[in-house]
C-alpha cells in the first residue's frame, strides 16, 4: 500500500492548488510536489527497490499525471538517489538536479559501486547543479500566486537573510557551534517551497 501524507494550500481567490505528497520509501523519504501549473517536482527517490519506485509512480498517477518534470537529488546517499533507475523504467524523468555532480567514488557507501552506474544509465550526464539562491525553472499558473522552489542551503552553506529582514530574537544569545559534520548529509540541498504566502522547508 502506498503511504501518502498529502497537504494542500489554497488561497481564497485561487482555484489551483499546490499539492505535497510525502512518500514512504523506508529511508531518505521522497517528496512529490504537484504545482498549480500541473508540473511535478520529485525530491529524492528512496533506495533501489522496485516497490519504492512503484509508490512514487502511484503518487504521480493519483495526481492524474504521467511524468516527473523535475527530479532533485538532495545528496548522494543511496537512500536518496538509489530509486531513480527503477523509477525511470516506469515514467519519464525530464530534468535532473543536484547540489554537486554525481561522484566517481564514495568509499563509505557499500551500495555506491552498483547504484551510481545505474543512476548514470538512467540519467547520462544531464544533472544540472543547483547553488545557493537558485530557483527551479517552473511554469507559472496564470492568475494564481507565484510558485517557487528556491535553494536556501547547499554544501554546508546557508543563504544570507534579506537586508531588510528583521532580527530574530532567538539568535541574539551567543551559541556554541556544534562539531562540523564533514559527511555527505551536511552537503544536502535545503529547499524552500513557496506558493503565495505558504512556505514549506524541505
mmCIF file with all atom_site columns, C-alpha atoms in Angstrom:
data_model
loop_
_atom_site.group_PDB
_atom_site.id
_atom_site.type_symbol
_atom_site.label_atom_id
_atom_site.label_alt_id
_atom_site.label_comp_id
_atom_site.label_asym_id
_atom_site.label_entity_id
_atom_site.label_seq_id
_atom_site.pdbx_PDB_ins_code
_atom_site.Cartn_x
_atom_site.Cartn_y
_atom_site.Cartn_z
_atom_site.occupancy
_atom_site.B_iso_or_equiv
_atom_site.pdbx_formal_charge
_atom_site.auth_seq_id
_atom_site.auth_comp_id
_atom_site.auth_asym_id
_atom_site.auth_atom_id
_atom_site.pdbx_PDB_model_num
ATOM 1   C CA . UNK A 1 1   ? 0.000  0.000  0.000   1.00 0.00 ? 1   UNK A CA 1
ATOM 2   C CA . UNK A 1 2   ? 1.230  3.456  -0.803  1.00 0.00 ? 2   UNK A CA 1
ATOM 3   C CA . UNK A 1 3   ? 1.612  5.594  2.304   1.00 0.00 ? 3   UNK A CA 1
ATOM 4   C CA . UNK A 1 4   ? 0.965  9.185  1.386   1.00 0.00 ? 4   UNK A CA 1
ATOM 5   C CA . UNK A 1 5   ? 0.612  12.218 3.545   1.00 0.00 ? 5   UNK A CA 1
ATOM 6   C CA . UNK A 1 6   ? -0.919 14.885 1.298   1.00 0.00 ? 6   UNK A CA 1
ATOM 7   C CA . UNK A 1 7   ? -1.196 18.537 2.126   1.00 0.00 ? 7   UNK A CA 1
ATOM 8   C CA . UNK A 1 8   ? -2.508 21.375 0.004   1.00 0.00 ? 8   UNK A CA 1
ATOM 9   C CA . UNK A 1 9   ? -2.872 25.096 0.287   1.00 0.00 ? 9   UNK A CA 1
ATOM 10  C CA . UNK A 1 10  ? -5.454 27.221 -1.495  1.00 0.00 ? 10  UNK A CA 1
ATOM 11  C CA . UNK A 1 11  ? -5.738 30.985 -1.402  1.00 0.00 ? 11  UNK A CA 1
ATOM 12  C CA . UNK A 1 12  ? -9.257 32.402 -1.442  1.00 0.00 ? 12  UNK A CA 1
ATOM 13  C CA . UNK A 1 13  ? -9.030 33.724 -4.995  1.00 0.00 ? 13  UNK A CA 1
ATOM 14  C CA . UNK A 1 14  ? -7.181 30.710 -6.411  1.00 0.00 ? 14  UNK A CA 1
ATOM 15  C CA . UNK A 1 15  ? -8.757 27.614 -7.910  1.00 0.00 ? 15  UNK A CA 1
ATOM 16  C CA . UNK A 1 16  ? -5.397 25.816 -8.334  1.00 0.00 ? 16  UNK A CA 1
ATOM 17  C CA . UNK A 1 17  ? -3.580 24.062 -5.512  1.00 0.00 ? 17  UNK A CA 1
ATOM 18  C CA . UNK A 1 18  ? -0.052 23.205 -4.607  1.00 0.00 ? 18  UNK A CA 1
ATOM 19  C CA . UNK A 1 19  ? -0.235 19.543 -3.607  1.00 0.00 ? 19  UNK A CA 1
ATOM 20  C CA . UNK A 1 20  ? 2.524  17.995 -1.495  1.00 0.00 ? 20  UNK A CA 1
ATOM 21  C CA . UNK A 1 21  ? 2.863  14.220 -1.175  1.00 0.00 ? 21  UNK A CA 1
ATOM 22  C CA . UNK A 1 22  ? 5.233  12.600 1.305   1.00 0.00 ? 22  UNK A CA 1
ATOM 23  C CA . UNK A 1 23  ? 6.025  9.095  0.087   1.00 0.00 ? 23  UNK A CA 1
ATOM 24  C CA . UNK A 1 24  ? 7.272  6.400  2.459   1.00 0.00 ? 24  UNK A CA 1
ATOM 25  C CA . UNK A 1 25  ? 10.410 4.890  0.914   1.00 0.00 ? 25  UNK A CA 1
ATOM 26  C CA . UNK A 1 26  ? 11.740 3.489  4.202   1.00 0.00 ? 26  UNK A CA 1
ATOM 27  C CA . UNK A 1 27  ? 14.833 5.637  4.342   1.00 0.00 ? 27  UNK A CA 1
ATOM 28  C CA . UNK A 1 28  ? 15.555 9.085  2.987   1.00 0.00 ? 28  UNK A CA 1
ATOM 29  C CA . UNK A 1 29  ? 11.944 9.784  2.166   1.00 0.00 ? 29  UNK A CA 1
ATOM 30  C CA . UNK A 1 30  ? 10.605 11.188 -1.104  1.00 0.00 ? 30  UNK A CA 1
ATOM 31  C CA . UNK A 1 31  ? 8.559  14.369 -1.546  1.00 0.00 ? 31  UNK A CA 1
ATOM 32  C CA . UNK A 1 32  ? 6.423  14.971 -4.607  1.00 0.00 ? 32  UNK A CA 1
ATOM 33  C CA . UNK A 1 33  ? 5.159  18.457 -5.421  1.00 0.00 ? 33  UNK A CA 1
ATOM 34  C CA . UNK A 1 34  ? 2.376  18.975 -7.944  1.00 0.00 ? 34  UNK A CA 1
ATOM 35  C CA . UNK A 1 35  ? 2.357  22.653 -8.825  1.00 0.00 ? 35  UNK A CA 1
ATOM 36  C CA . UNK A 1 36  ? -0.658 24.805 -9.747  1.00 0.00 ? 36  UNK A CA 1
ATOM 37  C CA . UNK A 1 37  ? 0.577  24.628 -13.369 1.00 0.00 ? 37  UNK A CA 1
ATOM 38  C CA . UNK A 1 38  ? 0.483  20.799 -13.098 1.00 0.00 ? 38  UNK A CA 1
ATOM 39  C CA . UNK A 1 39  ? 4.224  20.255 -13.134 1.00 0.00 ? 39  UNK A CA 1
ATOM 40  C CA . UNK A 1 40  ? 5.769  17.581 -10.920 1.00 0.00 ? 40  UNK A CA 1
ATOM 41  C CA . UNK A 1 41  ? 8.841  18.078 -8.731  1.00 0.00 ? 41  UNK A CA 1
ATOM 42  C CA . UNK A 1 42  ? 10.263 14.971 -7.038  1.00 0.00 ? 42  UNK A CA 1
ATOM 43  C CA . UNK A 1 43  ? 12.724 15.499 -4.192  1.00 0.00 ? 43  UNK A CA 1
ATOM 44  C CA . UNK A 1 44  ? 14.723 12.268 -3.682  1.00 0.00 ? 44  UNK A CA 1
ATOM 45  C CA . UNK A 1 45  ? 13.723 8.786  -4.793  1.00 0.00 ? 45  UNK A CA 1
ATOM 46  C CA . UNK A 1 46  ? 14.428 6.322  -1.982  1.00 0.00 ? 46  UNK A CA 1
ATOM 47  C CA . UNK A 1 47  ? 16.516 3.194  -2.430  1.00 0.00 ? 47  UNK A CA 1
ATOM 48  C CA . UNK A 1 48  ? 16.926 0.834  -5.347  1.00 0.00 ? 48  UNK A CA 1
ATOM 49  C CA . UNK A 1 49  ? 13.790 -1.160 -4.607  1.00 0.00 ? 49  UNK A CA 1
ATOM 50  C CA . UNK A 1 50  ? 11.016 -1.775 -7.098  1.00 0.00 ? 50  UNK A CA 1
ATOM 51  C CA . UNK A 1 51  ? 8.286  -1.119 -4.529  1.00 0.00 ? 51  UNK A CA 1
ATOM 52  C CA . UNK A 1 52  ? 9.793  2.297  -3.703  1.00 0.00 ? 52  UNK A CA 1
ATOM 53  C CA . UNK A 1 53  ? 9.625  3.290  -7.357  1.00 0.00 ? 53  UNK A CA 1
ATOM 54  C CA . UNK A 1 54  ? 6.099  1.860  -7.551  1.00 0.00 ? 54  UNK A CA 1
ATOM 55  C CA . UNK A 1 55  ? 4.969  4.034  -4.630  1.00 0.00 ? 55  UNK A CA 1
ATOM 56  C CA . UNK A 1 56  ? 6.307  7.184  -6.285  1.00 0.00 ? 56  UNK A CA 1
ATOM 57  C CA . UNK A 1 57  ? 4.739  6.145  -9.591  1.00 0.00 ? 57  UNK A CA 1
ATOM 58  C CA . UNK A 1 58  ? 1.383  5.616  -7.888  1.00 0.00 ? 58  UNK A CA 1
ATOM 59  C CA . UNK A 1 59  ? 1.570  9.067  -6.274  1.00 0.00 ? 59  UNK A CA 1
ATOM 60  C CA . UNK A 1 60  ? 2.172  10.646 -9.678  1.00 0.00 ? 60  UNK A CA 1
ATOM 61  C CA . UNK A 1 61  ? -0.705 8.672  -11.195 1.00 0.00 ? 61  UNK A CA 1
ATOM 62  C CA . UNK A 1 62  ? -3.029 9.591  -8.336  1.00 0.00 ? 62  UNK A CA 1
ATOM 63  C CA . UNK A 1 63  ? -2.361 13.239 -9.202  1.00 0.00 ? 63  UNK A CA 1
ATOM 64  C CA . UNK A 1 64  ? -3.517 12.479 -12.760 1.00 0.00 ? 64  UNK A CA 1
ATOM 65  C CA . UNK A 1 65  ? -0.043 12.930 -14.265 1.00 0.00 ? 65  UNK A CA 1
ATOM 66  C CA . UNK A 1 66  ? 2.408  10.649 -16.044 1.00 0.00 ? 66  UNK A CA 1
ATOM 67  C CA . UNK A 1 67  ? 5.917  12.063 -15.744 1.00 0.00 ? 67  UNK A CA 1
ATOM 68  C CA . UNK A 1 68  ? 8.424  13.710 -13.410 1.00 0.00 ? 68  UNK A CA 1
ATOM 69  C CA . UNK A 1 69  ? 9.276  17.159 -14.762 1.00 0.00 ? 69  UNK A CA 1
ATOM 70  C CA . UNK A 1 70  ? 11.992 17.992 -12.201 1.00 0.00 ? 70  UNK A CA 1
ATOM 71  C CA . UNK A 1 71  ? 13.866 15.418 -10.104 1.00 0.00 ? 71  UNK A CA 1
ATOM 72  C CA . UNK A 1 72  ? 16.069 16.842 -7.329  1.00 0.00 ? 72  UNK A CA 1
ATOM 73  C CA . UNK A 1 73  ? 18.657 14.691 -5.527  1.00 0.00 ? 73  UNK A CA 1
ATOM 74  C CA . UNK A 1 74  ? 19.446 16.349 -2.192  1.00 0.00 ? 74  UNK A CA 1
ATOM 75  C CA . UNK A 1 75  ? 22.709 14.405 -1.702  1.00 0.00 ? 75  UNK A CA 1
ATOM 76  C CA . UNK A 1 76  ? 24.476 11.234 -2.793  1.00 0.00 ? 76  UNK A CA 1
ATOM 77  C CA . UNK A 1 77  ? 23.481 8.697  -0.163  1.00 0.00 ? 77  UNK A CA 1
ATOM 78  C CA . UNK A 1 78  ? 21.882 5.566  -1.614  1.00 0.00 ? 78  UNK A CA 1
ATOM 79  C CA . UNK A 1 79  ? 18.507 6.135  0.060   1.00 0.00 ? 79  UNK A CA 1
ATOM 80  C CA . UNK A 1 80  ? 18.139 9.492  -1.708  1.00 0.00 ? 80  UNK A CA 1
ATOM 81  C CA . UNK A 1 81  ? 19.067 8.685  -5.314  1.00 0.00 ? 81  UNK A CA 1
ATOM 82  C CA . UNK A 1 82  ? 19.021 4.877  -5.459  1.00 0.00 ? 82  UNK A CA 1
ATOM 83  C CA . UNK A 1 83  ? 15.416 4.569  -6.637  1.00 0.00 ? 83  UNK A CA 1
ATOM 84  C CA . UNK A 1 84  ? 15.916 6.718  -9.720  1.00 0.00 ? 84  UNK A CA 1
ATOM 85  C CA . UNK A 1 85  ? 16.845 3.850  -12.046 1.00 0.00 ? 85  UNK A CA 1
ATOM 86  C CA . UNK A 1 86  ? 13.751 1.781  -11.207 1.00 0.00 ? 86  UNK A CA 1
ATOM 87  C CA . UNK A 1 87  ? 11.540 4.878  -11.357 1.00 0.00 ? 87  UNK A CA 1
ATOM 88  C CA . UNK A 1 88  ? 12.855 5.832  -14.805 1.00 0.00 ? 88  UNK A CA 1
ATOM 89  C CA . UNK A 1 89  ? 11.593 2.468  -16.076 1.00 0.00 ? 89  UNK A CA 1
ATOM 90  C CA . UNK A 1 90  ? 8.053  3.420  -15.051 1.00 0.00 ? 90  UNK A CA 1
ATOM 91  C CA . UNK A 1 91  ? 7.721  7.005  -16.266 1.00 0.00 ? 91  UNK A CA 1
ATOM 92  C CA . UNK A 1 92  ? 9.776  9.714  -17.990 1.00 0.00 ? 92  UNK A CA 1
ATOM 93  C CA . UNK A 1 93  ? 12.017 11.957 -15.871 1.00 0.00 ? 93  UNK A CA 1
ATOM 94  C CA . UNK A 1 94  ? 12.613 15.184 -17.789 1.00 0.00 ? 94  UNK A CA 1
ATOM 95  C CA . UNK A 1 95  ? 15.227 17.096 -15.768 1.00 0.00 ? 95  UNK A CA 1
ATOM 96  C CA . UNK A 1 96  ? 17.665 16.133 -13.017 1.00 0.00 ? 96  UNK A CA 1
ATOM 97  C CA . UNK A 1 97  ? 19.212 18.417 -10.379 1.00 0.00 ? 97  UNK A CA 1
ATOM 98  C CA . UNK A 1 98  ? 21.697 18.067 -7.508  1.00 0.00 ? 98  UNK A CA 1
ATOM 99  C CA . UNK A 1 99  ? 23.933 20.248 -5.351  1.00 0.00 ? 99  UNK A CA 1
ATOM 100 C CA . UNK A 1 100 ? 27.117 18.565 -6.595  1.00 0.00 ? 100 UNK A CA 1
ATOM 101 C CA . UNK A 1 101 ? 27.889 16.428 -9.661  1.00 0.00 ? 101 UNK A CA 1
ATOM 102 C CA . UNK A 1 102 ? 27.405 12.662 -9.305  1.00 0.00 ? 102 UNK A CA 1
ATOM 103 C CA . UNK A 1 103 ? 30.634 11.472 -7.637  1.00 0.00 ? 103 UNK A CA 1
ATOM 104 C CA . UNK A 1 104 ? 33.027 8.956  -9.163  1.00 0.00 ? 104 UNK A CA 1
ATOM 105 C CA . UNK A 1 105 ? 33.624 7.194  -5.844  1.00 0.00 ? 105 UNK A CA 1
ATOM 106 C CA . UNK A 1 106 ? 32.059 7.053  -2.405  1.00 0.00 ? 106 UNK A CA 1
ATOM 107 C CA . UNK A 1 107 ? 34.099 4.942  -0.009  1.00 0.00 ? 107 UNK A CA 1
ATOM 108 C CA . UNK A 1 108 ? 31.657 4.867  2.925   1.00 0.00 ? 108 UNK A CA 1
ATOM 109 C CA . UNK A 1 109 ? 28.638 3.641  0.907   1.00 0.00 ? 109 UNK A CA 1
ATOM 110 C CA . UNK A 1 110 ? 28.781 -0.078 0.023   1.00 0.00 ? 110 UNK A CA 1
ATOM 111 C CA . UNK A 1 111 ? 25.892 0.327  -2.449  1.00 0.00 ? 111 UNK A CA 1
ATOM 112 C CA . UNK A 1 112 ? 27.682 3.014  -4.465  1.00 0.00 ? 112 UNK A CA 1
ATOM 113 C CA . UNK A 1 113 ? 29.513 0.715  -6.957  1.00 0.00 ? 113 UNK A CA 1
ATOM 114 C CA . UNK A 1 114 ? 26.158 -0.752 -8.026  1.00 0.00 ? 114 UNK A CA 1
ATOM 115 C CA . UNK A 1 115 ? 23.803 2.207  -7.735  1.00 0.00 ? 115 UNK A CA 1
ATOM 116 C CA . UNK A 1 116 ? 25.803 5.060  -9.248  1.00 0.00 ? 116 UNK A CA 1
ATOM 117 C CA . UNK A 1 117 ? 26.288 3.273  -12.607 1.00 0.00 ? 117 UNK A CA 1
ATOM 118 C CA . UNK A 1 118 ? 22.530 2.611  -12.661 1.00 0.00 ? 118 UNK A CA 1
ATOM 119 C CA . UNK A 1 119 ? 21.789 6.278  -11.890 1.00 0.00 ? 119 UNK A CA 1
ATOM 120 C CA . UNK A 1 120 ? 24.133 7.371  -14.680 1.00 0.00 ? 120 UNK A CA 1
ATOM 121 C CA . UNK A 1 121 ? 22.461 4.913  -17.030 1.00 0.00 ? 121 UNK A CA 1
ATOM 122 C CA . UNK A 1 122 ? 19.058 6.446  -16.281 1.00 0.00 ? 122 UNK A CA 1
ATOM 123 C CA . UNK A 1 123 ? 20.488 9.967  -16.447 1.00 0.00 ? 123 UNK A CA 1
ATOM 124 C CA . UNK A 1 124 ? 23.528 10.062 -18.744 1.00 0.00 ? 124 UNK A CA 1
ATOM 125 C CA . UNK A 1 125 ? 25.307 13.332 -17.935 1.00 0.00 ? 125 UNK A CA 1
ATOM 126 C CA . UNK A 1 126 ? 22.205 15.532 -17.619 1.00 0.00 ? 126 UNK A CA 1
ATOM 127 C CA . UNK A 1 127 ? 22.372 16.546 -13.940 1.00 0.00 ? 127 UNK A CA 1
ATOM 128 C CA . UNK A 1 128 ? 22.076 20.313 -13.510 1.00 0.00 ? 128 UNK A CA 1
ATOM 129 C CA . UNK A 1 129 ? 23.886 21.743 -10.480 1.00 0.00 ? 129 UNK A CA 1
ATOM 130 C CA . UNK A 1 130 ? 21.879 23.953 -8.111  1.00 0.00 ? 130 UNK A CA 1
ATOM 131 C CA . UNK A 1 131 ? 23.646 26.568 -5.986  1.00 0.00 ? 131 UNK A CA 1
ATOM 132 C CA . UNK A 1 132 ? 22.562 28.929 -3.212  1.00 0.00 ? 132 UNK A CA 1
ATOM 133 C CA . UNK A 1 133 ? 19.766 31.244 -4.297  1.00 0.00 ? 133 UNK A CA 1
ATOM 134 C CA . UNK A 1 134 ? 18.867 29.263 -7.427  1.00 0.00 ? 134 UNK A CA 1
ATOM 135 C CA . UNK A 1 135 ? 15.174 28.973 -8.259  1.00 0.00 ? 135 UNK A CA 1
ATOM 136 C CA . UNK A 1 136 ? 13.806 25.992 -10.156 1.00 0.00 ? 136 UNK A CA 1
ATOM 137 C CA . UNK A 1 137 ? 12.503 26.972 -13.627 1.00 0.00 ? 137 UNK A CA 1
ATOM 138 C CA . UNK A 1 138 ? 8.835  26.216 -13.015 1.00 0.00 ? 138 UNK A CA 1
ATOM 139 C CA . UNK A 1 139 ? 5.889  27.174 -15.200 1.00 0.00 ? 139 UNK A CA 1
ATOM 140 C CA . UNK A 1 140 ? 3.503  29.582 -13.509 1.00 0.00 ? 140 UNK A CA 1
ATOM 141 C CA . UNK A 1 141 ? -0.281 29.248 -13.498 1.00 0.00 ? 141 UNK A CA 1
ATOM 142 C CA . UNK A 1 142 ? -1.810 32.413 -14.900 1.00 0.00 ? 142 UNK A CA 1
ATOM 143 C CA . UNK A 1 143 ? -3.865 34.341 -12.357 1.00 0.00 ? 143 UNK A CA 1
ATOM 144 C CA . UNK A 1 144 ? -2.509 32.384 -9.370  1.00 0.00 ? 144 UNK A CA 1
ATOM 145 C CA . UNK A 1 145 ? 0.139  33.172 -6.738  1.00 0.00 ? 145 UNK A CA 1
ATOM 146 C CA . UNK A 1 146 ? 3.772  32.658 -7.695  1.00 0.00 ? 146 UNK A CA 1
ATOM 147 C CA . UNK A 1 147 ? 5.146  29.139 -7.183  1.00 0.00 ? 147 UNK A CA 1
ATOM 148 C CA . UNK A 1 148 ? 8.860  28.824 -6.358  1.00 0.00 ? 148 UNK A CA 1
ATOM 149 C CA . UNK A 1 149 ? 11.317 26.160 -5.254  1.00 0.00 ? 149 UNK A CA 1
ATOM 150 C CA . UNK A 1 150 ? 14.396 28.005 -4.003  1.00 0.00 ? 150 UNK A CA 1
ATOM 151 C CA . UNK A 1 151 ? 17.769 26.693 -2.778  1.00 0.00 ? 151 UNK A CA 1
ATOM 152 C CA . UNK A 1 152 ? 18.433 28.117 0.696   1.00 0.00 ? 152 UNK A CA 1
ATOM 153 C CA . UNK A 1 153 ? 21.158 25.681 1.761   1.00 0.00 ? 153 UNK A CA 1
ATOM 154 C CA . UNK A 1 154 ? 23.832 23.642 -0.008  1.00 0.00 ? 154 UNK A CA 1
ATOM 155 C CA . UNK A 1 155 ? 27.334 22.290 0.622   1.00 0.00 ? 155 UNK A CA 1
ATOM 156 C CA . UNK A 1 156 ? 27.299 23.284 4.329   1.00 0.00 ? 156 UNK A CA 1
ATOM 157 C CA . UNK A 1 157 ? 26.322 26.873 3.488   1.00 0.00 ? 157 UNK A CA 1
ATOM 158 C CA . UNK A 1 158 ? 23.067 28.768 4.054   1.00 0.00 ? 158 UNK A CA 1
ATOM 159 C CA . UNK A 1 159 ? 21.658 31.648 2.072   1.00 0.00 ? 159 UNK A CA 1
ATOM 160 C CA . UNK A 1 160 ? 22.014 35.102 3.641   1.00 0.00 ? 160 UNK A CA 1
ATOM 161 C CA . UNK A 1 161 ? 18.990 36.835 5.092   1.00 0.00 ? 161 UNK A CA 1
ATOM 162 C CA . UNK A 1 162 ? 17.430 39.680 3.130   1.00 0.00 ? 162 UNK A CA 1
ATOM 163 C CA . UNK A 1 163 ? 18.983 43.054 4.044   1.00 0.00 ? 163 UNK A CA 1
ATOM 164 C CA . UNK A 1 164 ? 15.561 44.265 5.281   1.00 0.00 ? 164 UNK A CA 1
ATOM 165 C CA . UNK A 1 165 ? 14.797 41.101 7.291   1.00 0.00 ? 165 UNK A CA 1
ATOM 166 C CA . UNK A 1 166 ? 14.002 41.833 10.967  1.00 0.00 ? 166 UNK A CA 1
ATOM 167 C CA . UNK A 1 167 ? 16.401 40.481 13.580  1.00 0.00 ? 167 UNK A CA 1
ATOM 168 C CA . UNK A 1 168 ? 15.436 37.121 15.074  1.00 0.00 ? 168 UNK A CA 1
ATOM 169 C CA . UNK A 1 169 ? 15.462 37.408 18.903  1.00 0.00 ? 169 UNK A CA 1
ATOM 170 C CA . UNK A 1 170 ? 16.186 33.663 19.122  1.00 0.00 ? 170 UNK A CA 1
ATOM 171 C CA . UNK A 1 171 ? 19.566 34.373 17.536  1.00 0.00 ? 171 UNK A CA 1
ATOM 172 C CA . UNK A 1 172 ? 20.599 37.168 19.919  1.00 0.00 ? 172 UNK A CA 1
ATOM 173 C CA . UNK A 1 173 ? 22.315 34.969 22.515  1.00 0.00 ? 173 UNK A CA 1
ATOM 174 C CA . UNK A 1 174 ? 25.756 33.518 21.678  1.00 0.00 ? 174 UNK A CA 1
ATOM 175 C CA . UNK A 1 175 ? 25.792 29.831 20.853  1.00 0.00 ? 175 UNK A CA 1
ATOM 176 C CA . UNK A 1 176 ? 28.421 27.150 20.972  1.00 0.00 ? 176 UNK A CA 1
ATOM 177 C CA . UNK A 1 177 ? 28.965 25.894 17.462  1.00 0.00 ? 177 UNK A CA 1
ATOM 178 C CA . UNK A 1 178 ? 28.421 22.145 17.135  1.00 0.00 ? 178 UNK A CA 1
ATOM 179 C CA . UNK A 1 179 ? 31.126 19.894 15.750  1.00 0.00 ? 179 UNK A CA 1
ATOM 180 C CA . UNK A 1 180 ? 31.290 20.232 11.976  1.00 0.00 ? 180 UNK A CA 1
ATOM 181 C CA . UNK A 1 181 ? 29.515 17.431 10.138  1.00 0.00 ? 181 UNK A CA 1
ATOM 182 C CA . UNK A 1 182 ? 32.014 16.655 7.396   1.00 0.00 ? 182 UNK A CA 1
ATOM 183 C CA . UNK A 1 183 ? 29.924 13.859 5.878   1.00 0.00 ? 183 UNK A CA 1
ATOM 184 C CA . UNK A 1 184 ? 27.608 13.724 2.880   1.00 0.00 ? 184 UNK A CA 1
ATOM 185 C CA . UNK A 1 185 ? 24.457 14.546 4.893   1.00 0.00 ? 185 UNK A CA 1
ATOM 186 C CA . UNK A 1 186 ? 25.757 18.050 5.558   1.00 0.00 ? 186 UNK A CA 1
ATOM 187 C CA . UNK A 1 187 ? 26.201 18.610 1.808   1.00 0.00 ? 187 UNK A CA 1
ATOM 188 C CA . UNK A 1 188 ? 22.436 18.309 1.301   1.00 0.00 ? 188 UNK A CA 1
ATOM 189 C CA . UNK A 1 189 ? 20.345 20.773 -0.646  1.00 0.00 ? 189 UNK A CA 1
ATOM 190 C CA . UNK A 1 190 ? 17.853 22.652 1.544   1.00 0.00 ? 190 UNK A CA 1
ATOM 191 C CA . UNK A 1 191 ? 14.800 23.813 -0.390  1.00 0.00 ? 191 UNK A CA 1
ATOM 192 C CA . UNK A 1 192 ? 12.177 26.444 0.390   1.00 0.00 ? 192 UNK A CA 1
ATOM 193 C CA . UNK A 1 193 ? 8.877  25.795 -1.388  1.00 0.00 ? 193 UNK A CA 1
ATOM 194 C CA . UNK A 1 194 ? 6.813  28.973 -1.741  1.00 0.00 ? 194 UNK A CA 1
ATOM 195 C CA . UNK A 1 195 ? 3.255  29.402 -3.017  1.00 0.00 ? 195 UNK A CA 1
ATOM 196 C CA . UNK A 1 196 ? 1.804  32.815 -2.299  1.00 0.00 ? 196 UNK A CA 1
ATOM 197 C CA . UNK A 1 197 ? 2.112  33.224 1.489   1.00 0.00 ? 197 UNK A CA 1
ATOM 198 C CA . UNK A 1 198 ? 2.645  29.487 2.048   1.00 0.00 ? 198 UNK A CA 1
ATOM 199 C CA . UNK A 1 199 ? 6.174  28.300 2.967   1.00 0.00 ? 199 UNK A CA 1
ATOM 200 C CA . UNK A 1 200 ? 7.409  24.719 3.272   1.00 0.00 ? 200 UNK A CA 1
ATOM 201 C CA . UNK A 1 201 ? 11.028 23.895 4.113   1.00 0.00 ? 201 UNK A CA 1
ATOM 202 C CA . UNK A 1 202 ? 12.338 20.601 2.742   1.00 0.00 ? 202 UNK A CA 1
#
